[in-house]
Short mmCIF file of C-alpha atoms in Angstrom, two decimals:
data_model
loop_
_atom_site.label_atom_id
_atom_site.label_comp_id
_atom_site.label_asym_id
_atom_site.label_seq_id
_atom_site.Cartn_x
_atom_site.Cartn_y
_atom_site.Cartn_z
CA ASP A 46 56.36 35.43 -8.59
CA THR A 47 56.96 38.91 -7.69
CA ALA A 48 60.12 40.29 -9.79
CA VAL A 49 61.92 42.53 -7.68
CA SER A 50 60.40 42.44 -3.88
CA GLN A 51 61.46 45.02 -1.14
CA THR A 52 60.67 44.71 2.63
CA PRO A 53 59.41 46.34 4.38
CA LYS A 54 56.50 48.10 2.83
CA TYR A 55 56.49 50.94 5.31
CA LEU A 56 59.05 51.59 8.19
CA VAL A 57 58.48 54.24 10.69
CA THR A 58 61.35 54.55 13.30
CA GLN A 59 62.97 57.40 15.51
CA MET A 60 66.02 59.62 14.82
CA GLY A 61 68.95 58.03 15.69
CA ASN A 62 68.12 54.35 15.27
CA ASP A 63 69.77 52.16 12.57
CA LYS A 64 67.38 50.53 9.93
CA SER A 65 67.81 48.22 6.84
CA ILE A 66 66.05 47.48 3.92
CA LYS A 67 65.93 44.53 1.81
CA CYS A 68 65.52 43.71 -1.81
CA GLU A 69 65.81 40.61 -3.97
CA GLN A 70 65.41 40.21 -7.34
CA ASN A 71 64.65 36.78 -9.18
CA LEU A 72 65.28 37.93 -12.72
CA GLY A 73 68.83 36.74 -12.88
CA HIS A 74 69.74 40.49 -13.42
CA ASP A 75 73.45 41.53 -12.93
CA THR A 76 72.73 45.22 -11.77
CA MET A 77 70.70 46.39 -9.16
CA TYR A 78 70.02 49.95 -7.87
CA TRP A 79 68.56 51.83 -4.93
CA TYR A 80 66.73 55.21 -5.67
CA LYS A 81 65.25 57.49 -3.31
CA GLN A 82 62.22 59.42 -4.17
CA ASP A 83 61.64 62.65 -2.35
CA SER A 84 58.44 64.19 -1.16
CA LYS A 85 58.38 66.17 -4.49
CA LYS A 86 58.23 62.72 -6.52
CA PHE A 87 61.76 63.28 -7.69
CA LEU A 88 63.86 60.08 -8.39
CA LYS A 89 67.39 60.18 -7.44
CA ILE A 90 69.82 57.44 -7.66
CA MET A 91 71.83 56.54 -4.37
CA PHE A 92 73.57 53.17 -5.63
CA SER A 93 74.30 50.57 -8.15
CA TYR A 94 75.74 47.26 -7.84
CA ASN A 95 76.80 45.06 -11.01
CA ASN A 96 78.23 41.83 -10.11
CA LYS A 97 78.90 42.71 -6.16
CA GLU A 98 80.85 45.75 -7.15
CA LEU A 99 79.77 49.14 -6.44
CA ILE A 100 79.66 51.08 -9.84
CA ILE A 101 78.74 54.37 -8.54
CA ASN A 102 77.80 55.99 -5.54
CA GLU A 103 76.10 59.63 -5.73
CA THR A 104 76.57 62.21 -2.96
CA VAL A 105 74.96 60.10 -0.39
CA PRO A 106 75.97 60.14 3.36
CA ASN A 107 78.33 57.61 4.41
CA ARG A 108 75.48 56.62 7.04
CA PHE A 109 73.89 54.87 4.20
CA SER A 110 75.43 51.59 2.95
CA PRO A 111 74.56 49.01 0.52
CA LYS A 112 75.11 45.37 1.25
CA SER A 113 75.26 42.68 -1.45
CA PRO A 114 75.54 39.11 -0.34
CA ASP A 115 74.96 37.67 -3.83
CA LYS A 116 73.94 38.93 -7.23
CA ALA A 117 70.20 38.48 -6.37
CA HIS A 118 70.13 40.89 -3.35
CA LEU A 119 71.14 44.42 -2.64
CA ASN A 120 70.07 45.69 0.95
CA LEU A 121 70.24 49.14 2.49
CA HIS A 122 71.30 49.70 5.73
CA ILE A 123 71.00 53.33 7.36
CA ASN A 124 72.55 54.31 10.52
CA SER A 125 71.71 57.30 12.84
CA LEU A 126 68.57 58.08 10.91
CA GLU A 127 67.74 61.79 10.19
CA LEU A 128 64.48 63.32 9.93
CA GLY A 129 65.69 64.13 6.28
CA ASP A 130 65.79 60.54 5.38
CA SER A 131 62.11 60.47 5.01
CA ALA A 132 61.48 59.41 1.93
CA VAL A 133 60.47 56.32 -0.48
CA TYR A 134 63.21 54.02 -1.21
CA PHE A 135 63.07 51.98 -4.42
CA CYS A 136 65.41 48.91 -5.43
CA ALA A 137 65.29 48.36 -8.99
CA SER A 138 67.02 45.82 -11.49
CA SER A 139 68.38 45.48 -14.94
CA GLN A 140 70.57 43.05 -17.05
CA GLY A 141 73.40 45.15 -18.10
CA GLN A 142 73.68 48.85 -17.79
CA GLY A 143 71.29 51.84 -18.60
CA ASN A 144 70.47 50.48 -22.09
CA SER A 145 68.18 47.73 -20.40
CA PRO A 146 64.64 48.04 -19.16
CA LEU A 147 64.36 48.69 -15.26
CA HIS A 148 62.38 46.52 -13.13
CA PHE A 149 61.40 48.21 -9.71
CA GLY A 150 60.27 46.85 -6.39
CA ASN A 151 57.12 48.44 -4.75
CA GLY A 152 59.24 50.91 -2.90
CA THR A 153 59.66 51.47 1.15
CA ARG A 154 58.39 54.43 2.72
CA LEU A 155 60.47 55.61 5.47
CA THR A 156 59.19 58.07 7.91
CA VAL A 157 61.47 59.25 10.73
CA THR A 158 60.21 61.03 13.80
CA LYS B 1030 68.78 73.33 -14.79
CA ASN B 1031 67.65 69.73 -14.57
CA GLU B 1032 69.66 67.45 -17.36
CA VAL B 1033 66.05 66.01 -18.16
CA GLU B 1034 63.06 68.49 -18.35
CA GLN B 1035 59.63 67.34 -18.82
CA SER B 1036 56.44 69.16 -19.68
CA PRO B 1037 53.88 69.49 -18.49
CA GLN B 1038 54.27 69.21 -14.86
CA ASN B 1039 50.44 68.78 -14.44
CA LEU B 1040 48.00 67.92 -16.74
CA THR B 1041 44.35 67.14 -16.68
CA ALA B 1042 42.13 65.90 -19.49
CA GLN B 1043 38.64 64.37 -20.31
CA GLU B 1044 38.33 60.89 -20.90
CA GLY B 1045 39.02 60.12 -24.68
CA GLU B 1046 41.65 62.96 -25.21
CA PHE B 1047 44.77 62.22 -27.04
CA ILE B 1048 47.81 63.01 -24.43
CA THR B 1049 51.37 64.33 -25.12
CA ILE B 1050 53.97 64.43 -22.37
CA ASN B 1051 57.47 65.82 -23.61
CA CYS B 1052 61.05 64.93 -22.49
CA SER B 1053 63.96 67.09 -23.45
CA TYR B 1054 67.44 66.15 -22.09
CA SER B 1055 70.80 67.49 -22.43
CA VAL B 1056 72.78 64.46 -21.61
CA GLY B 1057 74.25 61.91 -24.25
CA ILE B 1058 72.22 58.91 -24.13
CA SER B 1059 71.96 55.24 -25.89
CA ALA B 1060 68.56 54.78 -24.66
CA LEU B 1061 65.45 56.75 -22.87
CA HIS B 1062 62.97 55.20 -20.40
CA TRP B 1063 59.39 56.18 -20.00
CA LEU B 1064 58.44 54.81 -16.57
CA GLN B 1065 54.70 55.12 -15.15
CA GLN B 1066 53.94 55.56 -11.53
CA HIS B 1067 50.66 54.69 -10.28
CA PRO B 1068 48.84 56.38 -7.25
CA GLY B 1069 49.62 53.33 -5.36
CA GLY B 1070 53.50 54.46 -5.63
CA GLY B 1071 54.62 51.43 -7.67
CA ILE B 1072 56.79 52.18 -10.78
CA VAL B 1073 56.42 50.25 -14.08
CA SER B 1074 58.69 50.59 -16.96
CA LEU B 1075 56.89 51.52 -20.05
CA PHE B 1076 59.38 51.97 -22.87
CA MET B 1077 62.75 52.02 -23.52
CA LEU B 1078 64.09 53.47 -26.88
CA SER B 1079 66.86 54.73 -28.61
CA SER B 1080 65.26 55.66 -32.06
CA GLY B 1081 62.19 56.04 -33.79
CA LYS B 1082 58.93 55.00 -32.47
CA LYS B 1083 57.46 52.45 -30.42
CA LYS B 1084 53.93 51.61 -29.85
CA HIS B 1085 52.30 49.28 -26.66
CA GLY B 1086 48.43 49.37 -26.92
CA ARG B 1087 47.32 52.81 -26.40
CA LEU B 1088 50.47 54.05 -25.56
CA ILE B 1089 53.24 55.54 -28.22
CA ALA B 1090 56.66 56.82 -27.68
CA THR B 1091 59.02 58.52 -30.09
CA ILE B 1092 62.44 59.67 -29.60
CA ASN B 1093 64.35 62.33 -31.84
CA ILE B 1094 67.99 61.96 -30.85
CA GLN B 1095 69.51 64.84 -33.01
CA GLU B 1096 66.95 67.04 -31.23
CA LYS B 1097 67.33 65.33 -27.65
CA HIS B 1098 63.63 65.16 -27.15
CA SER B 1099 60.99 62.31 -26.55
CA SER B 1100 57.38 62.47 -26.44
CA LEU B 1101 54.82 59.80 -24.76
CA HIS B 1102 51.38 59.89 -26.23
CA ILE B 1103 48.21 57.98 -25.14
CA THR B 1104 45.26 57.67 -27.63
CA ALA B 1105 41.95 57.51 -26.01
CA SER B 1106 42.96 58.39 -22.63
CA HIS B 1107 41.04 56.59 -20.00
CA PRO B 1108 40.71 57.33 -16.03
CA ARG B 1109 42.88 54.14 -15.23
CA ASP B 1110 45.81 56.01 -17.19
CA SER B 1111 45.98 58.35 -14.22
CA ALA B 1112 49.48 58.55 -13.02
CA VAL B 1113 52.55 60.05 -12.90
CA TYR B 1114 54.98 59.74 -15.88
CA ILE B 1115 58.62 59.76 -15.44
CA CYS B 1116 61.21 59.97 -18.45
CA ALA B 1117 64.94 58.88 -17.54
CA VAL B 1118 68.28 58.96 -19.41
CA PRO B 1119 71.31 56.74 -18.90
CA TYR B 1120 74.19 58.85 -17.93
CA ASN B 1121 77.59 57.20 -17.73
CA ASN B 1122 77.77 53.79 -15.99
CA ASN B 1123 74.90 52.36 -14.44
CA ASP B 1124 73.89 55.87 -13.48
CA MET B 1125 70.25 57.47 -14.46
CA ARG B 1126 68.90 61.03 -14.51
CA PHE B 1127 65.17 61.21 -13.98
CA GLY B 1128 62.90 64.01 -14.98
CA ALA B 1129 60.70 65.47 -12.69
CA GLY B 1130 57.61 63.69 -13.91
CA THR B 1131 54.21 64.73 -15.40
CA ARG B 1132 51.21 64.03 -13.31
CA LEU B 1133 48.30 62.88 -15.43
CA THR B 1134 44.76 63.12 -14.43
CA VAL B 1135 42.04 61.59 -16.50
CA LYS B 1136 38.66 62.77 -15.96
CA PRO B 1137 35.79 60.55 -16.74
#
């Protein structure tokens, strides 16, 4: 069983569209994250959810919105996609805060044309 | 200046060589993570350590909290070790700051 699964693996769409990326973890972790990896492979945190509460929200445009229907899911919705949104998006989970190992999904490569 | 600095950025080695990747950080931490990202893109957590040294197979991670420095060593390197190695430091509540990564290529 995959511990952290995200779908789709690839997403190609046009500017202005709205899209979602789904993430599910079956590890029973209480914290889930979304990270963005840019073309230079630099990872930056976007959102963190702990027990369905948004803990941090970096300087991310409000076109991005995380949705967590339950502790095992954290989906990422993106409205009015822009060219600069093209990147690889990783979902991850951990038990507790930063002093617990992170478990990553396989990433979603988003290409906006 | 990035709060988490890694060196070198790129590293090419011959199979069998001993590899060292360094990470220095400027933010206070409770633990430091070493991650591995394979060419296929997936990210795997290798180590999480808050003091001393940890060993897993041919991989060894050390940390010096006073000097805010950690190293990742690979003994008897192999082409399958070729990947990007990333160190990450917890920052505030559930935030994480990442190094830019070290791209390792091990040639047969």
